[in-house]
Amino acid sequence: MSDVSRRRFLKLGACVVGGACATDALPSLAQAAEGDDITTLRTTLPYPRVQLASIGQLTIGREQLTTYPDQASPVVLVKLGRPAINGVGPERDIVAFSRRCSHMGGTLNFRQGTGTLHCPLHYAMFDAQKGGLLVIGQATDNLPQLELEVDAAGNVFAVGISGLLYGRQANILPNSGTV
Amino acid sequence: MSSIYHGEDRVPVPPADAQQFTTVCSYCIVGCGYKVYKWPLGKEGGPLPHQNALRADYRTQQPEQAGTWIAPAMHSVVTERSGQRFNIVVMPDKDCVVNKGNHSIRGGTHGDVLYAPDRPTADRLTHPLLYRGHSRLPTTWNEAIELGARVIKATLDTWGPDAIAMKCFDHGGGGGGFENNWAVGSFFFTGIGTKMASIHNRPAYNSEVFASGDAGIAPLPSAYLDAKLADTIVLVGANSYETQSIYFLEHMLPNLGGGTLPLKQQVLPAEPHARGRMIIVDPRRTSTVAVAEAHAGKDNVLHLQINNGTDIALLNALSRLIHEQGWHDQGFIDRRTNNFSAFQQANLAQSLDEAVQLTGISKAQMMQAAQWIAKPKASAARRRTLFLYEKGLIWGLKNYENVASVVDLALLTGNLGKPGTGCSRLGGHQEGYSRPGYPGQRPPVNVDDVAIKGGASKVFWVAGCNPVGGTLNAQHFRAALAQRTALVNQALDATNSGSLDDKVAAVMSALDKGGLFLIVQDIYPTETAQDAHLVLPAAQWGEMNLTSINGERRLRLYQKFMDAPGIAEPDWKIMARMAQRLESLYRAEGKTEMAARFSGFTWTSDEDVFRAAAAGVKGAQEDYGDTTYAMLKALGTNGVQTPVQEMKNGMPVGTTRLYMDETRFTFIPAAWPGFPSQIQALMNDPRYPFWVNNGRANHGWQTLYDDARKPYVIGREPFPHVEIHPKDAQRLDIASGDLIELFNPYGSVSAMAVVTDSNAPGHVFMLFEHPKGWLNSLTTDYVDPATTIPYYKGTKAGIRKIGTLSGVNGQLTFIPMNQA
Ligand code: SF4
Ligand code: FES
């Protein structure tokens, strides 16, 4: 599970910059960790820490398909070859995203040349270098981006997700046993 | 971390007992159906189907396009006048036949723009503001109406009705509807009687499709069903993936992909069918072109990348080719049209060589388009072609002939009043027009020139629009507005007695010296309101009941689901308040005739105005007859397509498609007119080498009035963008993200460059409206003399690089939008 105080900092920081703070702190449907401060966080979800890759195996532009935080959530991890928002690794170019389109859930394909993710349903396009920003299309938010960490041995871990996964009320499914 | 995103990783779901409302998107003409859920803060539905209002099982991943996913932008927490706080979710309705649960980025972000005192919408206008002490300060409705009524009355009495000018919304959807339009029209036309009226971003009071009306064709004759049945869809001057998104995605694309073949065979069994084809007339390779090609295959999409302003030459050349090949519909021309010979002399005389040279389209491409439009199918069945046009044509070189030339092409090929055919504008806003008749003549007076810059009017009432950026030649308009309103400011600043009489006297003396008293009625403190003396806070969509039609005339009730902020009121109520005060002022003076003009504003509910407005649409495409709110409530997001034919079992019976009868139409002659002198002067001046085309973008709506409060939208476009060709960019040392200046004799503006080959070299495209850079500073003062509609889409400018804004570009994406 990721470090709660770090996550709190990230969420609240983004909230101030973006200017769209919802102040409704509601108890999570998921099995949130106990603790007083938890209910004041925008995120109370218990994300698992899962190793997705190790840096040595990654080739620039070649995407790896896997799942996170559970098997029903396909994700793509890619080393872009240029620094990216929230990128990790020595070149800050390793990023990972949900593969479910944040419009209506189409399954996205990665295109190496432009570093974009494309949806075959209604042709949304997302920029992997820019935090999953919508280039064009009908989605109303970025593509959910995985929060990644790299350990001393060069292993890449997913520790959380910013943005709501398509088709979920919360990124961690209730009773899904991934805690 | 990128600042441009919502970032929430969970949303609350509505509990099973949440209040439910139906409504329609507040934005574009397509009118997608929406459902609204409302429940008290502190409560939340559970993950099991019986625990939430969507009856979804949130323990499992919802499948794609399930219609049960609440995106963070669809949710908000609002505070009502009682102080009570509620969760609200506004989400697309999967039972609506228009969108089937689909939505665009515009409609899908309604949660972000509900008024909430702790979100970016906190700057909504909550109270009337009055110019006082060189500021605009809160006041009561009573004082605001009293001062406004006294100034209006004194002006009317001194200088007559044309001394009162207005520029108001006239549309449906958010900020409009039959209710508000009827009240505005009753006030200005029945009450004041002014000819100095104009419509939101235009300089005059006009239809945008006078030529279609003169031909006998209502603006919206077709049904969205026709896009599923057509053999060929022709888009002229429309970027529908971005501006009629769900019409394009849910009704046009399935046809291009072959998905509607079973429907075609079922509805039209007597003729051969293939997947639909699409012709797109646009100077720019838009995302619409890219998406259509990706979906239909390049062989089924023809992009005619014409030179700016040359539509008439192209459309007439197509008419000529079709006529020469004998592919026209002689039976239809004989039976259902008049005036063919005038069309023959004007339109069919278009020289093909001249058309090629003007448009930049080859003869071969023209011939291919002619075939796709009109070459009969196997077994000699006529092709069914649906012509859809919008601002690229309407706001093109010469509004009247531009529209006439596409209407004539539709008549020549018999494409009206049959399934899979039509000749319709696509529309920008939804429609909800109902007003007493405009007292002026055709062509209508240019209010910007005569009333505001020319000084003929003394009071200017602006409602639901932002003309300092939205009107043509806007830099000059801004300067005139600032200069004339400042005279009133100075007079008011010099009045320290606190008496209303003194204030009115001060205003009147300033008006006499060329001053302008400015009333702005809006939901936000717009840029135009920065010059206002009186600012009136209006309610928006969701804060009153309203009704409107979409692009296939689908009438629905948009239910009220929350309070307006502060003491803001629906526009119809504001107009009624002002009218009632004027009535009593005139009555007190014994002027019964004047008092009578302002009587009748006695409605007590939204539905009262809706019923009154039925008088204004009698016999029109909008005619809703005896329809009531209760009927519309029962019909939900599918509503009824106007005109309403009759009542059956207490419910209205509508009309799917117009002109299935033997209605006769009239050809409107339209010859290539050449460029007007203002444009020619720019064309001849090497200092202004770039053609500046312009338009909307997918993520933005109109002046961005709501989008400026949607962090995900304004964050990605902090400044307006300009698409510039790589060759031009290289020559001017411009990279994507650079701030550039565009300039010409009419004004200048700064914008952010996006280097892309979407336009030909020498042509750029700029976002039409953005509060941090108004394209209209560059448009000329030219209007079509026949209609007083500007040539917004074409001007010329010089471009220079200003520099780079550090800290901005890293957050933004500059990947060209026209790939799919
Ligand atoms: S397509 Fe138009 S009506 Fe539909 S959601 Fe988008 S803006 Fe609203
Ligand atoms: S689901 Fe991806 S664009 Fe609609």
PDB file of N, CA, C and O in Angstrom, chain B residues 670-714:
ATOM      1  N   ALA B 670     -27.783  32.501 -57.712  1.00  0.00           N
ATOM      2  CA  ALA B 670     -26.601  32.849 -56.918  1.00  0.00           C
ATOM      3  C   ALA B 670     -25.362  32.693 -57.786  1.00  0.00           C
ATOM      4  O   ALA B 670     -24.859  31.586 -57.971  1.00  0.00           O
ATOM      5  N   ALA B 671     -24.885  33.777 -58.320  1.00  0.00           N
ATOM      6  CA  ALA B 671     -23.671  33.739 -59.138  1.00  0.00           C
ATOM      7  C   ALA B 671     -22.468  34.101 -58.273  1.00  0.00           C
ATOM      8  O   ALA B 671     -22.603  34.797 -57.268  1.00  0.00           O
ATOM      9  N   TRP B 672     -21.291  33.636 -58.673  1.00  0.00           N
ATOM     10  CA  TRP B 672     -20.055  33.972 -57.954  1.00  0.00           C
ATOM     11  C   TRP B 672     -19.913  35.503 -57.899  1.00  0.00           C
ATOM     12  O   TRP B 672     -19.862  36.160 -58.935  1.00  0.00           O
ATOM     13  N   PRO B 673     -19.843  36.082 -56.694  1.00  0.00           N
ATOM     14  CA  PRO B 673     -19.882  37.544 -56.592  1.00  0.00           C
ATOM     15  C   PRO B 673     -18.518  38.211 -56.560  1.00  0.00           C
ATOM     16  O   PRO B 673     -18.442  39.448 -56.592  1.00  0.00           O
ATOM     17  N   GLY B 674     -17.433  37.478 -56.451  1.00  0.00           N
ATOM     18  CA  GLY B 674     -16.111  38.103 -56.268  1.00  0.00           C
ATOM     19  C   GLY B 674     -15.933  38.539 -54.821  1.00  0.00           C
ATOM     20  O   GLY B 674     -16.861  38.484 -54.016  1.00  0.00           O
ATOM     21  N   PHE B 675     -14.707  38.969 -54.511  1.00  0.00           N
ATOM     22  CA  PHE B 675     -14.414  39.374 -53.127  1.00  0.00           C
ATOM     23  C   PHE B 675     -14.798  40.835 -52.906  1.00  0.00           C
ATOM     24  O   PHE B 675     -14.621  41.670 -53.799  1.00  0.00           O
ATOM     25  N   PRO B 676     -15.295  41.171 -51.718  1.00  0.00           N
ATOM     26  CA  PRO B 676     -15.644  42.564 -51.435  1.00  0.00           C
ATOM     27  C   PRO B 676     -14.380  43.422 -51.330  1.00  0.00           C
ATOM     28  O   PRO B 676     -13.278  42.914 -51.143  1.00  0.00           O
ATOM     29  N   SER B 677     -14.563  44.734 -51.411  1.00  0.00           N
ATOM     30  CA  SER B 677     -13.410  45.635 -51.500  1.00  0.00           C
ATOM     31  C   SER B 677     -12.510  45.545 -50.262  1.00  0.00           C
ATOM     32  O   SER B 677     -11.285  45.623 -50.379  1.00  0.00           O
ATOM     33  N   GLN B 678     -13.112  45.390 -49.077  1.00  0.00           N
ATOM     34  CA  GLN B 678     -12.285  45.314 -47.863  1.00  0.00           C
ATOM     35  C   GLN B 678     -11.305  44.139 -47.949  1.00  0.00           C
ATOM     36  O   GLN B 678     -10.145  44.245 -47.539  1.00  0.00           O
ATOM     37  N   ILE B 679     -11.804  43.001 -48.454  1.00  0.00           N
ATOM     38  CA  ILE B 679     -10.950  41.810 -48.537  1.00  0.00           C
ATOM     39  C   ILE B 679      -9.939  41.981 -49.667  1.00  0.00           C
ATOM     40  O   ILE B 679      -8.760  41.631 -49.538  1.00  0.00           O
ATOM     41  N   GLN B 680     -10.402  42.573 -50.765  1.00  0.00           N
ATOM     42  CA  GLN B 680      -9.477  42.796 -51.880  1.00  0.00           C
ATOM     43  C   GLN B 680      -8.310  43.681 -51.465  1.00  0.00           C
ATOM     44  O   GLN B 680      -7.163  43.426 -51.833  1.00  0.00           O
ATOM     45  N   ALA B 681      -8.603  44.695 -50.667  1.00  0.00           N
ATOM     46  CA  ALA B 681      -7.528  45.583 -50.213  1.00  0.00           C
ATOM     47  C   ALA B 681      -6.493  44.788 -49.415  1.00  0.00           C
ATOM     48  O   ALA B 681      -5.282  44.984 -49.568  1.00  0.00           O
ATOM     49  N   LEU B 682      -6.967  43.873 -48.577  1.00  0.00           N
ATOM     50  CA  LEU B 682      -6.032  43.042 -47.807  1.00  0.00           C
ATOM     51  C   LEU B 682      -5.279  42.080 -48.726  1.00  0.00           C
ATOM     52  O   LEU B 682      -4.086  41.820 -48.536  1.00  0.00           O
ATOM     53  N   MET B 683      -5.996  41.546 -49.728  1.00  0.00           N
ATOM     54  CA  MET B 683      -5.360  40.599 -50.651  1.00  0.00           C
ATOM     55  C   MET B 683      -4.243  41.265 -51.451  1.00  0.00           C
ATOM     56  O   MET B 683      -3.276  40.617 -51.830  1.00  0.00           O
ATOM     57  N   ASN B 684      -4.407  42.566 -51.684  1.00  0.00           N
ATOM     58  CA  ASN B 684      -3.409  43.285 -52.491  1.00  0.00           C
ATOM     59  C   ASN B 684      -2.263  43.846 -51.659  1.00  0.00           C
ATOM     60  O   ASN B 684      -1.380  44.492 -52.202  1.00  0.00           O
ATOM     61  N   ASP B 685      -2.307  43.634 -50.355  1.00  0.00           N
ATOM     62  CA  ASP B 685      -1.305  44.263 -49.486  1.00  0.00           C
ATOM     63  C   ASP B 685      -0.354  43.203 -48.936  1.00  0.00           C
ATOM     64  O   ASP B 685      -0.746  42.340 -48.153  1.00  0.00           O
ATOM     65  N   PRO B 686       0.930  43.243 -49.357  1.00  0.00           N
ATOM     66  CA  PRO B 686       1.878  42.189 -48.959  1.00  0.00           C
ATOM     67  C   PRO B 686       2.158  42.153 -47.449  1.00  0.00           C
ATOM     68  O   PRO B 686       2.761  41.197 -46.967  1.00  0.00           O
ATOM     69  N   ARG B 687       1.746  43.162 -46.725  1.00  0.00           N
ATOM     70  CA  ARG B 687       1.975  43.117 -45.267  1.00  0.00           C
ATOM     71  C   ARG B 687       1.061  42.114 -44.571  1.00  0.00           C
ATOM     72  O   ARG B 687       1.277  41.768 -43.422  1.00  0.00           O
ATOM     73  N   TYR B 688       0.024  41.656 -45.281  1.00  0.00           N
ATOM     74  CA  TYR B 688      -0.960  40.764 -44.650  1.00  0.00           C
ATOM     75  C   TYR B 688      -1.088  39.493 -45.471  1.00  0.00           C
ATOM     76  O   TYR B 688      -2.131  39.232 -46.083  1.00  0.00           O
ATOM     77  N   PRO B 689      -0.034  38.686 -45.510  1.00  0.00           N
ATOM     78  CA  PRO B 689      -0.015  37.568 -46.465  1.00  0.00           C
ATOM     79  C   PRO B 689      -0.883  36.362 -46.064  1.00  0.00           C
ATOM     80  O   PRO B 689      -1.130  35.506 -46.895  1.00  0.00           O
ATOM     81  N   PHE B 690      -1.330  36.286 -44.816  1.00  0.00           N
ATOM     82  CA  PHE B 690      -2.008  35.056 -44.379  1.00  0.00           C
ATOM     83  C   PHE B 690      -3.529  35.179 -44.419  1.00  0.00           C
ATOM     84  O   PHE B 690      -4.101  36.133 -43.868  1.00  0.00           O
ATOM     85  N   TRP B 691      -4.168  34.197 -45.029  1.00  0.00           N
ATOM     86  CA  TRP B 691      -5.614  34.041 -44.871  1.00  0.00           C
ATOM     87  C   TRP B 691      -5.873  33.508 -43.463  1.00  0.00           C
ATOM     88  O   TRP B 691      -5.246  32.540 -43.040  1.00  0.00           O
ATOM     89  N   VAL B 692      -6.781  34.153 -42.752  1.00  0.00           N
ATOM     90  CA  VAL B 692      -7.094  33.701 -41.392  1.00  0.00           C
ATOM     91  C   VAL B 692      -8.497  33.117 -41.380  1.00  0.00           C
ATOM     92  O   VAL B 692      -9.502  33.829 -41.360  1.00  0.00           O
ATOM     93  N   ASN B 693      -8.548  31.805 -41.433  1.00  0.00           N
ATOM     94  CA  ASN B 693      -9.798  31.073 -41.248  1.00  0.00           C
ATOM     95  C   ASN B 693      -9.982  30.914 -39.740  1.00  0.00           C
ATOM     96  O   ASN B 693      -9.053  31.133 -38.955  1.00  0.00           O
ATOM     97  N   ASN B 694     -11.182  30.558 -39.315  1.00  0.00           N
ATOM     98  CA  ASN B 694     -11.388  30.433 -37.876  1.00  0.00           C
ATOM     99  C   ASN B 694     -12.605  29.579 -37.598  1.00  0.00           C
ATOM    100  O   ASN B 694     -13.415  29.313 -38.483  1.00  0.00           O
ATOM    101  N   GLY B 695     -12.747  29.152 -36.353  1.00  0.00           N
ATOM    102  CA  GLY B 695     -13.888  28.309 -35.997  1.00  0.00           C
ATOM    103  C   GLY B 695     -13.764  27.855 -34.561  1.00  0.00           C
ATOM    104  O   GLY B 695     -12.894  28.303 -33.810  1.00  0.00           O
ATOM    105  N   ARG B 696     -14.659  26.957 -34.200  1.00  0.00           N
ATOM    106  CA  ARG B 696     -14.688  26.445 -32.823  1.00  0.00           C
ATOM    107  C   ARG B 696     -13.793  25.232 -32.720  1.00  0.00           C
ATOM    108  O   ARG B 696     -13.385  24.656 -33.712  1.00  0.00           O
ATOM    109  N   ALA B 697     -13.551  24.805 -31.476  1.00  0.00           N
ATOM    110  CA  ALA B 697     -12.831  23.556 -31.250  1.00  0.00           C
ATOM    111  C   ALA B 697     -13.691  22.654 -30.379  1.00  0.00           C
ATOM    112  O   ALA B 697     -14.566  23.114 -29.638  1.00  0.00           O
ATOM    113  N   ASN B 698     -13.408  21.386 -30.477  1.00  0.00           N
ATOM    114  CA  ASN B 698     -14.172  20.360 -29.779  1.00  0.00           C
ATOM    115  C   ASN B 698     -14.425  20.679 -28.318  1.00  0.00           C
ATOM    116  O   ASN B 698     -15.529  20.530 -27.808  1.00  0.00           O
ATOM    117  N   HIS B 699     -13.383  21.121 -27.608  1.00  0.00           N
ATOM    118  CA  HIS B 699     -13.482  21.225 -26.157  1.00  0.00           C
ATOM    119  C   HIS B 699     -14.127  22.518 -25.689  1.00  0.00           C
ATOM    120  O   HIS B 699     -14.397  22.669 -24.509  1.00  0.00           O
ATOM    121  N   GLY B 700     -14.345  23.469 -26.596  1.00  0.00           N
ATOM    122  CA  GLY B 700     -14.837  24.773 -26.146  1.00  0.00           C
ATOM    123  C   GLY B 700     -16.229  25.062 -26.658  1.00  0.00           C
ATOM    124  O   GLY B 700     -16.621  24.594 -27.719  1.00  0.00           O
ATOM    125  N   TRP B 701     -16.954  25.834 -25.900  1.00  0.00           N
ATOM    126  CA  TRP B 701     -18.300  26.201 -26.308  1.00  0.00           C
ATOM    127  C   TRP B 701     -18.403  27.723 -26.375  1.00  0.00           C
ATOM    128  O   TRP B 701     -18.159  28.407 -25.382  1.00  0.00           O
ATOM    129  N   GLN B 702     -18.739  28.205 -27.558  1.00  0.00           N
ATOM    130  CA  GLN B 702     -19.001  29.628 -27.758  1.00  0.00           C
ATOM    131  C   GLN B 702     -17.876  30.519 -27.229  1.00  0.00           C
ATOM    132  O   GLN B 702     -16.730  30.300 -27.546  1.00  0.00           O
ATOM    133  N   THR B 703     -18.197  31.509 -26.400  1.00  0.00           N
ATOM    134  CA  THR B 703     -17.167  32.430 -25.917  1.00  0.00           C
ATOM    135  C   THR B 703     -16.322  31.802 -24.817  1.00  0.00           C
ATOM    136  O   THR B 703     -15.530  32.490 -24.184  1.00  0.00           O
ATOM    137  N   LEU B 704     -16.517  30.517 -24.568  1.00  0.00           N
ATOM    138  CA  LEU B 704     -15.868  29.801 -23.453  1.00  0.00           C
ATOM    139  C   LEU B 704     -16.395  30.301 -22.101  1.00  0.00           C
ATOM    140  O   LEU B 704     -15.701  30.185 -21.094  1.00  0.00           O
ATOM    141  N   TYR B 705     -17.629  30.841 -22.090  1.00  0.00           N
ATOM    142  CA  TYR B 705     -18.124  31.402 -20.827  1.00  0.00           C
ATOM    143  C   TYR B 705     -18.150  30.352 -19.725  1.00  0.00           C
ATOM    144  O   TYR B 705     -17.761  30.627 -18.601  1.00  0.00           O
ATOM    145  N   ASP B 706     -18.603  29.150 -20.049  1.00  0.00           N
ATOM    146  CA  ASP B 706     -18.553  28.074 -19.052  1.00  0.00           C
ATOM    147  C   ASP B 706     -17.157  27.464 -18.985  1.00  0.00           C
ATOM    148  O   ASP B 706     -16.662  27.135 -17.913  1.00  0.00           O
ATOM    149  N   ASP B 707     -16.537  27.312 -20.144  1.00  0.00           N
ATOM    150  CA  ASP B 707     -15.257  26.598 -20.201  1.00  0.00           C
ATOM    151  C   ASP B 707     -14.168  27.288 -19.394  1.00  0.00           C
ATOM    152  O   ASP B 707     -13.267  26.632 -18.886  1.00  0.00           O
ATOM    153  N   ALA B 708     -14.263  28.608 -19.289  1.00  0.00           N
ATOM    154  CA  ALA B 708     -13.274  29.327 -18.486  1.00  0.00           C
ATOM    155  C   ALA B 708     -13.357  28.882 -17.025  1.00  0.00           C
ATOM    156  O   ALA B 708     -12.434  29.117 -16.252  1.00  0.00           O
ATOM    157  N   ARG B 709     -14.478  28.240 -16.660  1.00  0.00           N
ATOM    158  CA  ARG B 709     -14.635  27.716 -15.290  1.00  0.00           C
ATOM    159  C   ARG B 709     -14.484  26.196 -15.248  1.00  0.00           C
ATOM    160  O   ARG B 709     -14.742  25.586 -14.215  1.00  0.00           O
ATOM    161  N   LYS B 710     -14.133  25.599 -16.386  1.00  0.00           N
ATOM    162  CA  LYS B 710     -13.888  24.157 -16.405  1.00  0.00           C
ATOM    163  C   LYS B 710     -12.379  23.963 -16.439  1.00  0.00           C
ATOM    164  O   LYS B 710     -11.758  24.167 -17.488  1.00  0.00           O
ATOM    165  N   PRO B 711     -11.780  23.597 -15.315  1.00  0.00           N
ATOM    166  CA  PRO B 711     -10.317  23.533 -15.286  1.00  0.00           C
ATOM    167  C   PRO B 711      -9.742  22.634 -16.379  1.00  0.00           C
ATOM    168  O   PRO B 711      -8.678  22.918 -16.921  1.00  0.00           O
ATOM    169  N   TYR B 712     -10.476  21.576 -16.728  1.00  0.00           N
ATOM    170  CA  TYR B 712      -9.918  20.651 -17.711  1.00  0.00           C
ATOM    171  C   TYR B 712      -9.931  21.251 -19.109  1.00  0.00           C
ATOM    172  O   TYR B 712      -9.184  20.833 -19.981  1.00  0.00           O
ATOM    173  N   VAL B 713     -10.800  22.218 -19.343  1.00  0.00           N
ATOM    174  CA  VAL B 713     -10.884  22.819 -20.671  1.00  0.00           C
ATOM    175  C   VAL B 713      -9.946  24.014 -20.779  1.00  0.00           C
ATOM    176  O   VAL B 713      -9.095  24.083 -21.660  1.00  0.00           O
ATOM    177  N   ILE B 714     -10.079  24.966 -19.857  1.00  0.00           N
ATOM    178  CA  ILE B 714      -9.285  26.176 -19.961  1.00  0.00           C
ATOM    179  C   ILE B 714      -7.815  25.855 -19.677  1.00  0.00           C
ATOM    180  O   ILE B 714      -6.914  26.498 -20.193  1.00  0.00           O
TER     181      ILE B 714
END
